[in-house]
Coordinates of C-alpha atoms in Angstrom, one line a residue:
M18 CA 15.1 38.1 -30.2
K19 CA 11.6 36.7 -31.0
S20 CA 10.3 33.7 -30.3
R21 CA 6.7 32.4 -31.9
V22 CA 4.0 31.0 -29.0
V23 CA 1.4 29.2 -30.7
L24 CA -2.0 28.5 -29.4
S25 CA -2.8 24.4 -29.0
H26 CA -6.1 23.3 -30.7
R27 CA -8.0 23.7 -27.9
E28 CA -7.0 27.0 -27.4
R29 CA -8.2 27.8 -30.8
R30 CA -11.6 26.6 -30.4
D31 CA -12.3 28.1 -27.2
K32 CA -12.0 31.4 -28.5
H33 CA -13.9 33.3 -25.6
N34 CA -11.2 32.0 -23.4
Y35 CA -8.2 33.5 -25.1
T36 CA -8.2 36.4 -26.8
Q37 CA -3.7 37.0 -27.1
I38 CA -1.9 37.4 -30.4
E39 CA 0.2 34.0 -31.4
T40 CA 3.5 36.2 -32.1
M41 CA 4.8 38.2 -29.2
E42 CA 7.9 39.0 -27.5
R43 CA 9.4 37.2 -24.8
K44 CA 12.4 38.4 -22.5
P45 CA 14.7 35.7 -21.2
F46 CA 15.0 34.9 -18.0
D47 CA 18.3 34.9 -15.5
V48 CA 19.6 31.6 -14.8
E49 CA 19.0 30.6 -11.2
T50 CA 20.3 27.6 -9.3
T51 CA 18.3 27.4 -6.0
E52 CA 18.1 24.2 -3.4
D53 CA 14.8 23.7 -3.6
H54 CA 14.9 22.0 -7.0
K55 CA 17.2 18.6 -6.6
P56 CA 15.3 16.1 -8.4
Y57 CA 17.6 13.3 -8.1
S58 CA 20.2 11.9 -5.8
S59 CA 22.9 9.2 -7.2
V60 CA 22.7 5.8 -6.9
D61 CA 24.3 4.4 -3.7
G62 CA 28.2 4.2 -4.2
G63 CA 27.8 6.2 -7.6
G64 CA 29.3 9.4 -6.5
S65 CA 29.2 12.2 -4.1
D66 CA 26.0 13.8 -3.2
S67 CA 26.8 17.5 -4.4
V68 CA 27.3 18.1 -7.8
D69 CA 27.7 21.2 -9.8
S70 CA 24.5 21.0 -12.0
F71 CA 21.5 19.4 -13.0
E72 CA 23.0 18.1 -15.8
D73 CA 26.7 17.0 -13.7
E74 CA 24.2 14.4 -11.7
Q75 CA 22.0 13.3 -14.5
K76 CA 25.0 12.2 -15.9
K77 CA 25.6 10.2 -12.5
L78 CA 23.0 8.5 -12.3
V79 CA 22.7 4.7 -13.8
Y80 CA 19.1 4.1 -14.8
R81 CA 18.7 0.0 -14.7
G82 CA 15.2 -0.1 -15.4
W83 CA 14.0 -3.8 -15.1
K84 CA 17.1 -5.2 -14.0
V85 CA 15.5 -4.0 -10.5
M86 CA 12.4 -4.5 -11.4
P87 CA 12.7 -8.1 -9.5
F88 CA 13.5 -6.4 -6.3
I89 CA 10.5 -3.7 -6.7
I90 CA 7.3 -5.9 -8.2
G91 CA 8.4 -9.0 -5.7
N92 CA 8.3 -6.7 -2.6
E93 CA 5.4 -5.6 -4.1
T94 CA 3.6 -8.7 -4.6
F95 CA 4.2 -10.5 -1.7
E96 CA 4.0 -7.1 0.1
K97 CA 0.0 -6.9 -1.0
I98 CA -0.2 -10.2 -0.7
G99 CA 0.6 -10.0 3.1
I100 CA -1.2 -7.0 4.0
I101 CA -4.3 -7.9 2.0
G102 CA -4.1 -11.4 3.7
T103 CA -4.3 -9.8 7.0
L104 CA -7.0 -6.9 6.3
S105 CA -9.2 -9.0 4.0
N106 CA -10.9 -11.3 6.1
L107 CA -10.6 -8.9 9.3
L108 CA -14.3 -8.1 9.2
V109 CA -15.0 -12.3 9.7
Y110 CA -11.9 -12.3 12.5
L111 CA -13.5 -9.5 14.1
T112 CA -17.0 -11.0 14.7
S113 CA -15.8 -14.6 14.8
V114 CA -13.1 -14.1 17.2
F115 CA -12.9 -10.6 18.9
N116 CA -17.4 -11.8 19.4
L117 CA -18.0 -8.1 18.0
Q118 CA -21.2 -7.3 16.3
S119 CA -21.7 -6.7 12.4
V120 CA -22.5 -3.1 12.4
T121 CA -19.1 -2.2 15.3
A122 CA -17.1 -4.4 12.7
A123 CA -17.8 -3.0 9.8
T124 CA -17.9 0.1 11.6
I125 CA -14.2 -0.3 12.6
I126 CA -12.9 -1.9 9.3
N127 CA -14.0 1.5 7.7
A128 CA -12.5 4.0 10.0
F129 CA -9.3 1.8 9.6
S130 CA -9.3 1.9 6.1
G131 CA -9.8 5.6 6.3
T132 CA -7.3 6.0 8.5
I133 CA -4.9 4.0 6.3
N134 CA -5.8 6.3 3.1
F135 CA -5.4 9.5 5.4
G136 CA -2.2 8.2 6.2
T137 CA -0.9 8.4 2.6
F138 CA -1.4 12.2 2.7
L139 CA 0.9 12.5 5.9
A140 CA 3.2 10.2 4.2
A141 CA 3.7 12.1 1.1
F142 CA 4.3 15.0 2.9
L143 CA 7.4 13.6 4.6
C144 CA 8.4 11.9 2.1
D145 CA 8.7 15.1 -0.8
T146 CA 9.8 17.7 2.4
Y147 CA 11.9 15.3 4.2
F148 CA 13.3 12.0 3.3
G149 CA 12.7 11.1 -0.2
R150 CA 10.8 7.7 -1.1
Y151 CA 13.3 5.4 -0.6
K152 CA 13.6 6.0 3.5
T153 CA 9.9 6.3 3.5
L154 CA 9.0 3.0 1.9
S155 CA 12.0 1.4 4.2
V156 CA 10.3 2.5 7.3
A157 CA 6.6 1.2 5.6
V158 CA 7.6 -2.3 5.0
I159 CA 9.0 -2.9 8.6
A160 CA 6.1 -1.1 9.6
C161 CA 3.9 -3.6 7.9
F162 CA 5.5 -6.7 9.1
L163 CA 5.3 -5.6 12.6
G164 CA 1.8 -5.0 12.2
S165 CA 0.8 -7.9 10.7
L166 CA 2.9 -9.9 13.7
V167 CA 1.0 -8.7 16.0
I168 CA -2.2 -9.2 14.3
L169 CA -0.8 -12.7 14.4
L170 CA -0.5 -12.6 18.1
T171 CA -3.7 -12.1 18.9
A172 CA -5.1 -14.9 17.2
A173 CA -2.4 -17.3 18.9
V174 CA -2.1 -16.2 22.0
P175 CA -5.0 -17.2 24.1
G176 CA -5.4 -14.2 25.9
L177 CA -5.5 -11.8 23.3
H178 CA -8.6 -12.5 22.3
P179 CA -11.7 -13.1 24.6
I180 CA -13.2 -17.0 25.0
P181 CA -14.4 -18.6 22.2
C182 CA -18.5 -17.7 21.8
G183 CA -19.0 -21.4 19.6
T184 CA -22.9 -21.1 19.0
Q185 CA -23.9 -19.0 22.0
S186 CA -26.3 -16.4 21.0
S187 CA -24.5 -14.3 23.3
C188 CA -20.7 -13.4 23.8
Q189 CA -18.2 -12.2 26.4
G190 CA -16.7 -9.3 24.4
P191 CA -13.1 -8.5 24.1
S192 CA -11.6 -6.9 27.4
E193 CA -9.6 -3.1 26.9
G194 CA -6.0 -4.9 26.9
Q195 CA -7.2 -7.0 24.0
I196 CA -8.7 -4.1 21.9
A197 CA -5.7 -2.1 22.6
F198 CA -3.4 -4.6 21.5
L199 CA -5.4 -5.4 18.7
L200 CA -5.5 -1.3 17.9
M201 CA -1.6 -1.4 18.3
G202 CA -1.2 -3.8 15.6
L203 CA -3.7 -1.8 13.5
A204 CA -2.0 1.2 14.0
L205 CA 1.2 -0.1 12.5
L206 CA -0.4 -1.2 10.1
V207 CA -1.9 2.2 9.0
V208 CA 2.2 3.5 9.5
G209 CA 3.3 0.8 6.8
A210 CA 0.3 0.7 4.3
G211 CA 0.2 4.8 4.6
G212 CA 3.7 5.0 3.6
I213 CA 3.9 2.2 1.2
R214 CA 0.8 3.5 -1.2
P215 CA 1.8 6.8 -2.3
C216 CA 5.0 6.0 -2.5
N217 CA 5.3 2.3 -4.1
L218 CA 4.6 3.2 -7.5
A219 CA 6.4 6.4 -7.9
F220 CA 9.5 4.8 -6.6
G221 CA 9.1 2.0 -9.2
A222 CA 8.7 4.6 -12.5
D223 CA 11.8 6.7 -10.8
Q224 CA 14.0 3.4 -11.7
F225 CA 13.8 4.2 -15.4
N226 CA 15.2 7.0 -17.4
P227 CA 12.0 9.3 -18.2
K228 CA 14.0 11.5 -21.2
S229 CA 14.5 8.3 -22.9
E230 CA 12.4 6.5 -25.2
S231 CA 13.0 3.1 -23.6
G232 CA 12.6 4.7 -20.3
K233 CA 8.9 6.1 -21.3
K234 CA 8.2 2.5 -22.7
G235 CA 9.5 1.3 -19.1
I236 CA 7.2 3.5 -17.2
N237 CA 3.9 2.6 -18.8
S238 CA 5.0 -1.2 -18.7
F239 CA 5.7 -0.7 -14.9
F240 CA 2.2 0.8 -14.7
N241 CA 0.5 -2.2 -16.0
W242 CA 2.7 -4.5 -13.8
Y243 CA 1.6 -2.6 -10.6
F244 CA -2.3 -3.0 -11.2
F245 CA -1.6 -6.6 -12.4
T246 CA 0.1 -7.5 -9.0
F247 CA -2.3 -5.5 -7.1
T248 CA -5.0 -7.5 -8.4
F249 CA -3.2 -10.6 -8.2
A250 CA -2.4 -10.4 -4.8
Q251 CA -6.0 -9.3 -3.7
I252 CA -7.1 -13.1 -5.6
I253 CA -4.5 -15.2 -3.8
S254 CA -5.5 -13.4 -0.5
L255 CA -9.4 -13.7 -1.0
T256 CA -9.6 -17.1 -1.9
L257 CA -6.1 -19.4 -1.0
V258 CA -5.3 -17.4 2.5
V259 CA -8.6 -16.5 3.3
Y260 CA -10.2 -20.3 3.4
I261 CA -7.0 -21.3 5.3
Q262 CA -8.0 -18.6 7.7
S263 CA -12.1 -19.6 8.0
N264 CA -11.9 -23.4 7.6
V265 CA -8.4 -24.5 8.7
S266 CA -6.6 -21.9 11.8
W267 CA -6.9 -18.8 11.9
T268 CA -3.2 -18.9 13.5
I269 CA -2.1 -20.7 10.2
G270 CA -3.8 -18.2 8.4
L271 CA -2.5 -15.6 9.9
S272 CA 1.0 -16.6 9.9
I273 CA 1.2 -16.8 6.3
P274 CA 0.9 -13.2 5.8
V275 CA 3.4 -12.2 8.4
G276 CA 6.1 -14.9 6.6
L277 CA 5.3 -12.9 3.3
M278 CA 5.5 -9.5 4.8
F279 CA 9.1 -10.8 5.8
L280 CA 9.9 -11.9 2.5
A281 CA 9.0 -8.5 0.6
C282 CA 11.3 -6.9 3.6
V283 CA 14.0 -8.8 2.5
I284 CA 13.4 -8.8 -1.3
F285 CA 13.1 -4.7 -1.0
F286 CA 16.8 -3.9 1.1
A287 CA 18.2 -6.4 -1.2
G288 CA 18.4 -4.1 -3.9
H289 CA 19.5 -1.1 -1.7
K290 CA 22.9 -0.7 -3.7
L291 CA 20.9 -0.5 -7.2
Y292 CA 18.0 1.8 -6.8
V293 CA 17.9 5.3 -8.1
K294 CA 16.7 7.1 -4.9
V295 CA 14.6 10.4 -5.5
K296 CA 15.8 13.4 -3.0
A297 CA 13.4 15.6 -1.1
S298 CA 12.7 18.4 -2.8
G299 CA 11.0 20.6 0.0
S300 CA 7.5 20.9 0.7
P301 CA 5.6 21.5 -2.3
L302 CA 2.8 22.7 0.0
A303 CA 4.8 26.0 0.9
G304 CA 4.3 27.2 -2.8
I305 CA 0.8 26.1 -2.8
G306 CA 0.5 28.6 0.7
H307 CA 2.6 31.1 -1.0
V308 CA 0.5 32.0 -4.3
I309 CA -2.8 31.8 -1.9
A310 CA -1.4 34.2 0.5
A311 CA -0.3 36.5 -2.1
A312 CA -3.4 36.4 -4.3
I313 CA -5.4 37.8 -0.8
K314 CA -3.0 40.8 0.0
K315 CA -3.3 41.7 -3.4
R316 CA -6.9 41.3 -3.9
G317 CA -7.7 44.8 -4.9
L318 CA -5.3 45.0 -7.5
K319 CA -7.4 45.5 -11.1
P320 CA -6.2 42.2 -13.3
V321 CA -3.8 42.9 -16.2
K322 CA -4.8 43.2 -19.6
Q323 CA -2.4 40.5 -20.9
P324 CA -1.7 38.0 -18.2
W325 CA 0.0 35.8 -20.1
I326 CA 3.0 38.5 -21.1
D327 CA 2.6 40.9 -18.0
L328 CA 2.3 38.8 -14.9
Y329 CA 6.1 37.8 -13.3
N330 CA 7.3 34.5 -14.3
H331 CA 10.6 33.8 -13.3
I332 CA 12.0 30.4 -14.0
P333 CA 15.3 28.7 -13.3
P334 CA 16.5 26.9 -15.6
N335 CA 16.8 23.7 -14.1
Y336 CA 13.3 24.1 -12.6
A337 CA 11.7 20.4 -11.5
N338 CA 8.5 20.8 -12.9
S339 CA 7.5 21.6 -16.9
T340 CA 6.3 25.3 -17.7
L341 CA 3.2 25.7 -17.9
K342 CA 0.7 27.9 -20.6
Y343 CA -1.1 30.4 -18.8
T344 CA -5.2 29.7 -18.5
D345 CA -8.2 32.0 -17.4
Q346 CA -9.6 29.5 -14.8
L347 CA -9.5 30.7 -11.3
R348 CA -8.2 34.1 -12.6
F349 CA -8.4 35.4 -8.8
L350 CA -4.7 34.1 -8.6
D351 CA -3.2 35.7 -11.2
K352 CA -3.1 38.7 -8.5
A353 CA -0.4 36.8 -6.9
A354 CA 2.1 37.4 -9.8
I355 CA 1.0 41.3 -10.2
M356 CA 4.6 43.2 -9.7
T357 CA 3.9 46.2 -7.6
P358 CA 6.2 48.7 -7.1
E359 CA 6.4 47.5 -3.4
D360 CA 7.8 43.9 -4.7
K361 CA 11.5 43.4 -4.7
L362 CA 13.8 41.1 -6.6
N363 CA 16.8 39.4 -5.6
S364 CA 20.0 39.9 -7.7
D365 CA 19.2 36.3 -9.5
G366 CA 15.7 37.5 -10.6
T367 CA 13.8 35.6 -7.8
A368 CA 11.1 37.9 -5.5
S369 CA 12.5 38.8 -2.3
D370 CA 9.3 37.9 -0.4
P371 CA 7.6 35.0 -2.1
W372 CA 4.5 35.2 0.3
K373 CA 4.1 38.9 -1.8
L374 CA 5.1 38.0 -5.4
C375 CA 5.0 34.7 -6.7
T376 CA 5.8 33.7 -10.4
M377 CA 2.9 33.0 -13.3
Q378 CA 4.1 29.4 -13.3
K379 CA 3.6 28.8 -9.3
V380 CA 0.3 30.5 -10.2
E381 CA -0.7 27.7 -12.8
E382 CA 0.8 25.1 -10.9
V383 CA -1.7 25.7 -7.9
K384 CA -4.9 26.2 -10.8
C385 CA -3.9 22.7 -11.3
I386 CA -4.0 21.5 -8.2
L387 CA -7.5 23.4 -7.3
R388 CA -9.2 22.1 -10.7
V389 CA -8.6 18.6 -9.5
I390 CA -10.5 19.2 -6.6
P391 CA -13.6 19.3 -7.7
I392 CA -13.2 15.6 -9.9
W393 CA -11.4 14.3 -6.7
F394 CA -14.5 14.9 -4.7
A395 CA -16.8 13.4 -7.1
C396 CA -14.2 10.5 -7.0
A397 CA -14.3 10.3 -2.9
I398 CA -17.8 10.0 -3.1
Y399 CA -18.0 7.2 -5.9
Y400 CA -15.7 5.6 -3.6
L401 CA -18.6 4.7 -0.9
A402 CA -20.0 2.1 -3.8
I403 CA -16.6 0.0 -3.3
S404 CA -16.7 0.3 0.5
M405 CA -20.2 -1.3 0.5
Q406 CA -19.3 -3.6 -2.0
M407 CA -16.0 -4.9 0.5
T408 CA -18.1 -5.0 4.0
Y409 CA -21.7 -6.0 3.3
P410 CA -21.6 -8.6 0.2
V411 CA -19.9 -10.6 3.0
F412 CA -22.8 -10.7 5.3
Q413 CA -24.7 -11.5 2.6
A414 CA -23.1 -14.6 1.9
L415 CA -22.8 -15.6 5.4
Q416 CA -26.7 -15.8 5.2
S417 CA -26.7 -17.5 1.6
D418 CA -26.1 -21.1 -0.1
R419 CA -22.4 -21.2 0.0
L420 CA -21.9 -24.7 -1.1
L421 CA -20.2 -25.6 -4.1
G422 CA -21.6 -28.3 -6.2
S423 CA -22.5 -32.0 -4.6
G424 CA -19.1 -32.5 -2.7
G425 CA -20.2 -30.1 0.8
F426 CA -17.1 -27.7 -0.2
K427 CA -18.6 -24.3 1.5
I428 CA -17.0 -21.4 0.3
P429 CA -15.7 -18.7 2.4
A430 CA -18.0 -15.6 2.8
A431 CA -14.8 -13.3 2.4
T432 CA -13.9 -15.0 -0.7
Y433 CA -16.7 -14.0 -3.1
V434 CA -15.4 -10.3 -3.1
V435 CA -12.3 -11.6 -5.3
F436 CA -15.1 -11.5 -7.8
L437 CA -14.8 -7.9 -7.7
M438 CA -11.2 -8.0 -8.3
S439 CA -11.7 -11.0 -11.4
G440 CA -14.3 -8.8 -12.7
M441 CA -11.8 -5.9 -12.7
T442 CA -8.6 -7.7 -14.2
V443 CA -11.0 -9.7 -17.0
F444 CA -12.4 -6.1 -18.0
I445 CA -9.1 -4.6 -17.5
I446 CA -7.8 -6.8 -20.5
I447 CA -11.1 -6.6 -22.4
Y448 CA -10.6 -2.6 -22.5
D449 CA -6.9 -2.7 -23.7
R450 CA -7.5 -5.1 -26.6
V451 CA -11.1 -4.5 -27.8
L452 CA -12.7 -1.5 -26.5
V453 CA -9.5 1.3 -26.7
P454 CA -8.5 0.1 -30.5
S455 CA -12.2 0.1 -31.5
L456 CA -13.0 3.7 -29.8
K457 CA -9.6 5.3 -31.1
R458 CA -11.3 4.7 -34.8
V459 CA -14.3 6.8 -33.9
T460 CA -12.6 9.7 -31.6
G461 CA -9.3 9.5 -32.7
L462 CA -7.5 9.3 -29.5
D463 CA -4.7 6.9 -28.7
T464 CA -6.6 6.6 -25.4
G465 CA -10.1 5.5 -27.1
I466 CA -11.5 8.2 -24.6
T467 CA -10.2 10.8 -22.4
L468 CA -9.4 10.1 -18.4
L469 CA -12.5 11.8 -17.8
Q470 CA -14.5 10.0 -19.6
R471 CA -13.3 7.0 -18.1
I472 CA -13.7 7.8 -14.5
G473 CA -17.5 9.0 -15.4
A474 CA -18.1 5.9 -16.9
G475 CA -16.7 3.8 -13.6
I476 CA -18.9 5.8 -11.4
F477 CA -22.0 5.4 -13.7
F478 CA -20.9 1.3 -13.4
A479 CA -20.9 2.2 -9.3
V480 CA -24.4 3.0 -9.8
L481 CA -25.9 0.1 -11.8
S482 CA -23.9 -2.2 -9.3
L483 CA -25.9 -0.6 -6.4
L484 CA -28.9 -0.6 -7.8
V485 CA -28.3 -4.6 -8.8
S486 CA -27.3 -5.1 -4.9
G487 CA -30.8 -4.0 -4.0
F488 CA -32.9 -6.6 -5.9
I489 CA -30.4 -9.2 -5.1
E490 CA -30.6 -8.6 -1.3
E491 CA -34.2 -8.3 -1.7
R492 CA -34.2 -12.0 -3.5
R493 CA -32.2 -13.0 -0.5
R494 CA -34.6 -11.8 2.1
T495 CA -37.7 -13.2 0.4
F496 CA -36.1 -16.5 0.1
A497 CA -35.2 -16.8 4.0
L498 CA -38.9 -15.7 4.5
T499 CA -40.8 -17.8 2.0
R500 CA -38.6 -20.8 1.5
P501 CA -36.8 -23.4 3.7
T502 CA -33.8 -22.2 4.9
L503 CA -30.1 -24.0 5.3
G504 CA -29.7 -23.9 9.1
S505 CA -28.7 -20.7 10.7
E506 CA -25.5 -18.8 11.5
P507 CA -24.5 -18.0 14.7
R508 CA -25.5 -14.9 16.2
T509 CA -27.2 -13.5 12.9
G510 CA -29.9 -15.6 11.3
E511 CA -31.4 -18.4 9.3
I512 CA -29.2 -19.4 6.1
S513 CA -31.5 -18.1 3.0
S514 CA -31.5 -21.0 -0.1
M515 CA -30.4 -18.5 -2.4
S516 CA -27.3 -19.1 -3.9
A517 CA -24.4 -16.7 -2.6
M518 CA -23.6 -17.0 -6.6
W519 CA -26.5 -14.3 -6.9
L520 CA -24.1 -11.8 -5.5
I521 CA -21.6 -12.4 -8.5
P522 CA -23.3 -9.9 -10.9
Q523 CA -22.6 -6.7 -8.3
L524 CA -19.4 -7.6 -7.6
V525 CA -18.4 -8.2 -11.3
L526 CA -20.0 -4.2 -12.2
A527 CA -18.2 -2.9 -9.1
G528 CA -15.1 -4.6 -10.6
V529 CA -16.1 -3.1 -13.5
A530 CA -16.5 0.6 -12.4
E531 CA -13.1 -0.2 -10.7
A532 CA -11.4 -0.8 -14.4
F533 CA -12.7 2.6 -15.6
A534 CA -12.8 4.3 -12.1
A535 CA -9.7 3.4 -10.2
I536 CA -7.0 3.2 -12.9
G537 CA -8.2 6.0 -14.8
Q538 CA -7.9 8.1 -11.2
M539 CA -4.3 6.9 -10.6
E540 CA -3.3 8.2 -14.2
F541 CA -5.1 11.6 -14.4
Y542 CA -3.7 12.6 -10.8
Y543 CA -0.2 11.4 -12.0
K544 CA -0.6 13.4 -15.0
Q545 CA -2.8 16.3 -13.9
F546 CA -0.3 17.2 -10.6
P547 CA 3.2 18.9 -11.0
E548 CA 6.2 16.8 -11.1
N549 CA 7.2 17.8 -8.0
M550 CA 4.2 16.7 -6.2
K551 CA 3.9 12.7 -7.6
S552 CA 3.9 11.3 -4.4
F553 CA 0.6 13.7 -3.3
A554 CA -0.7 12.6 -6.7
G555 CA -0.6 9.4 -5.4
S556 CA -1.8 9.9 -1.4
I557 CA -5.1 12.1 -2.9
F558 CA -6.1 9.0 -4.7
Y559 CA -6.1 7.1 -1.6
V560 CA -7.3 10.0 0.8
G561 CA -10.4 10.0 -1.5
G562 CA -11.1 6.3 -0.5
G563 CA -10.3 7.5 2.7
V564 CA -13.0 9.9 2.6
S565 CA -15.6 7.6 1.7
S566 CA -14.5 5.1 4.3
Y567 CA -15.4 7.6 6.8
L568 CA -18.6 8.5 5.3
A569 CA -19.9 4.7 4.8
S570 CA -18.7 4.9 8.8
F571 CA -20.9 8.0 9.2
L572 CA -24.1 6.3 7.3
I573 CA -23.6 3.0 9.1
S574 CA -24.1 4.1 12.1
T575 CA -26.6 6.5 11.1
V576 CA -28.7 4.7 9.4
H577 CA -28.5 2.1 12.3
R578 CA -29.5 4.5 14.7
T579 CA -31.9 6.2 13.0
T580 CA -34.1 3.3 12.1
E581 CA -33.6 1.1 14.9
H582 CA -37.2 1.6 16.4
S583 CA -38.6 2.4 13.5
P584 CA -42.3 0.8 12.4
T585 CA -40.2 -0.6 9.0
G586 CA -37.7 -2.2 11.5
N587 CA -33.6 -1.8 11.7
W588 CA -32.2 -1.9 7.9
L589 CA -28.8 -3.0 9.2
A590 CA -30.2 -5.3 11.8
E591 CA -27.4 -8.0 12.9
D592 CA -29.9 -10.8 11.5
L593 CA -30.4 -9.7 7.6
N594 CA -33.6 -11.3 7.6
K595 CA -35.2 -8.9 9.7
A596 CA -33.3 -5.8 8.3
K597 CA -33.7 -3.9 5.3
L598 CA -30.5 -3.6 3.6
D599 CA -32.1 -3.5 -0.1
Y600 CA -33.2 -0.2 1.2
F601 CA -29.8 0.7 2.1
Y602 CA -28.6 -0.1 -1.2
F603 CA -31.3 1.9 -2.8
M604 CA -30.5 4.9 -0.9
L605 CA -26.9 4.6 -2.1
T606 CA -28.1 4.2 -5.6
G607 CA -29.7 7.8 -5.2
L608 CA -26.7 9.0 -3.7
M609 CA -24.5 7.7 -6.4
F610 CA -26.6 9.2 -9.3
V611 CA -26.7 12.8 -7.7
N612 CA -22.6 12.4 -7.6
F613 CA -23.0 11.2 -11.1
L614 CA -24.5 14.3 -12.4
Y615 CA -22.6 16.1 -10.0
F616 CA -19.5 14.8 -11.9
L617 CA -20.8 15.6 -15.2
L618 CA -20.8 19.1 -14.7
M619 CA -17.4 19.2 -13.1
A620 CA -16.1 17.4 -16.0
R621 CA -17.5 19.9 -18.8
W622 CA -15.9 22.9 -16.5
Y623 CA -12.1 20.8 -16.5
R624 CA -9.5 22.1 -18.4
Y625 CA -6.6 19.9 -18.9
K626 CA -2.9 20.9 -17.8
G627 CA -1.2 22.2 -20.9
T628 CA 2.6 22.2 -21.3
H629 CA 4.6 24.7 -24.0
D630 CA 5.9 21.3 -25.3
E631 CA 2.6 20.2 -26.1
V632 CA 2.4 22.4 -28.8
S633 CA 6.0 22.3 -30.2
Y634 CA 4.7 20.6 -33.0
V635 CA 2.1 23.3 -33.7
V636 CA 4.9 25.7 -34.3
D637 CA 6.5 23.9 -37.0
T638 CA 3.0 23.5 -38.8
V639 CA 3.0 27.3 -38.5
D640 CA 6.1 28.1 -39.6
E641 CA 5.6 26.3 -42.3
E642 CA 2.7 27.5 -43.4
T643 CA 3.8 31.0 -42.9
K644 CA 6.8 30.5 -45.2
Q645 CA 4.4 29.1 -47.8
Q646 CA 2.2 32.4 -47.5
D647 CA 5.2 34.9 -47.8
K648 CA 5.9 32.6 -51.2
N649 CA 2.6 32.7 -52.7
S650 CA 2.5 36.7 -51.7
V651 CA 6.0 36.9 -53.5

């Protein structure tokens, strides 16, 4: 039987990339059932775990959708407020309670953030390979609660932190035992946050039926609610919680996150019997290894003339991932799917040795992942700008006028980062309600612009944010050196008379950058990765942030060490009035601009993942055209 395989519109335009004809023979594949592809498990109490087929198991599922969202979104909200409330003011906590220098504290924070983000990759591997998302989240929320409790104890128990420094210029640092106890709390938070970040978004989406129209709409709405709760949690943490920590009591301020994390645990486990729980489907990394190993072993083979026909491509009927079209990028991997006389097949049509022969489908899935890597690298460098906007503006605010009005109310330094989140939140609304409809009329795209264009716009605004940061810091330091100051900040220096409100533009620009790039990245990875790697898609987003955090730590320590004895002075001195922080910002601006150019080059090379389902409407159109041509010829 003949079936039509029709090229997409993009394939029609890229004639230099595709030479295949539009009508071809395609042989049906043998049916295969494997243990490696068990996409779903039944709901607790909903039946046996052993099922005869994928369809039987789907019938046993009960997708409760929005009925279980109070448990998931409630847990997400309280968990985010709790963990962000613990971490958002940690920079000030380390310098004011643990008496660490600002450079040391910033380095610890960046290294800690990077470790959390890298931990998401390990958590995603364990989740997809062994435990599934529900079990991974169960361990993670408990670890977050215990970690926040340990951090609270470092403030509440006098013996677990150094003697208060007060207004002294030199202070006693923490002991080895105090540092060890603090690091234990941070390690628990690494386990907790590292497990939650790659799994919670996908776990919420699991509760909706992806095959129904209402389920698809529910998934899209859940994404919106996810980012809303994330932003809402940061705003609450950076205002109310930070104010209590800085102006009332560290013990009371850190007790709030502990209580909220406990409440998050209770809410999450209350929905235990209602959740749809996705089974671990085996390590997707093994498939990547198979393709790369097979391609290397067969590197001496000549390429086939028609790879979309000649390559081995046995696909089981219940395969978890969507079937992909052949692409002519990264063609050296195609050799993994070239069948030689030495390659043997099992009775069901599968390769007897997957390390020597892989399907074209597996090869295309690996191509999807490899194509994403250059984009991911550019996004990792982009987050360097966001990392800096989450740390050094706090130090800038400490040496700026933070008084609000004439009432004597002083805004906590860490609270200024809320303008980054507010800028992100407001611009998301503007983007969805104003820009997308306007751009849709111009581009014809439902999303207004492509995902890569959205990410690129975010990188551009990050460059602007750093550039403005340099000019604002130059103004702040000039005020401190040429005009009367407002007293001095302990262990730093004189307080500039420049209002800290001047920091808002750079933070708002960073928020706009996040509205473009962060959400664009999350959607980009989620859509471009194979379906059995959704947890990895979530983790790679955070791993990019981890790379930027480590890079930020490296840059801070390197610049501090290099400029410490330079004639122009230390760029990152403890007293920002004696530092050259604006030079540091301008250096980062140059780095970000080069990264922006690199991103544009990689985005031009990139090709979006395409499936056979996406061109079904083209098949119908061509069939109608063929019928009309036959009628005219008659």
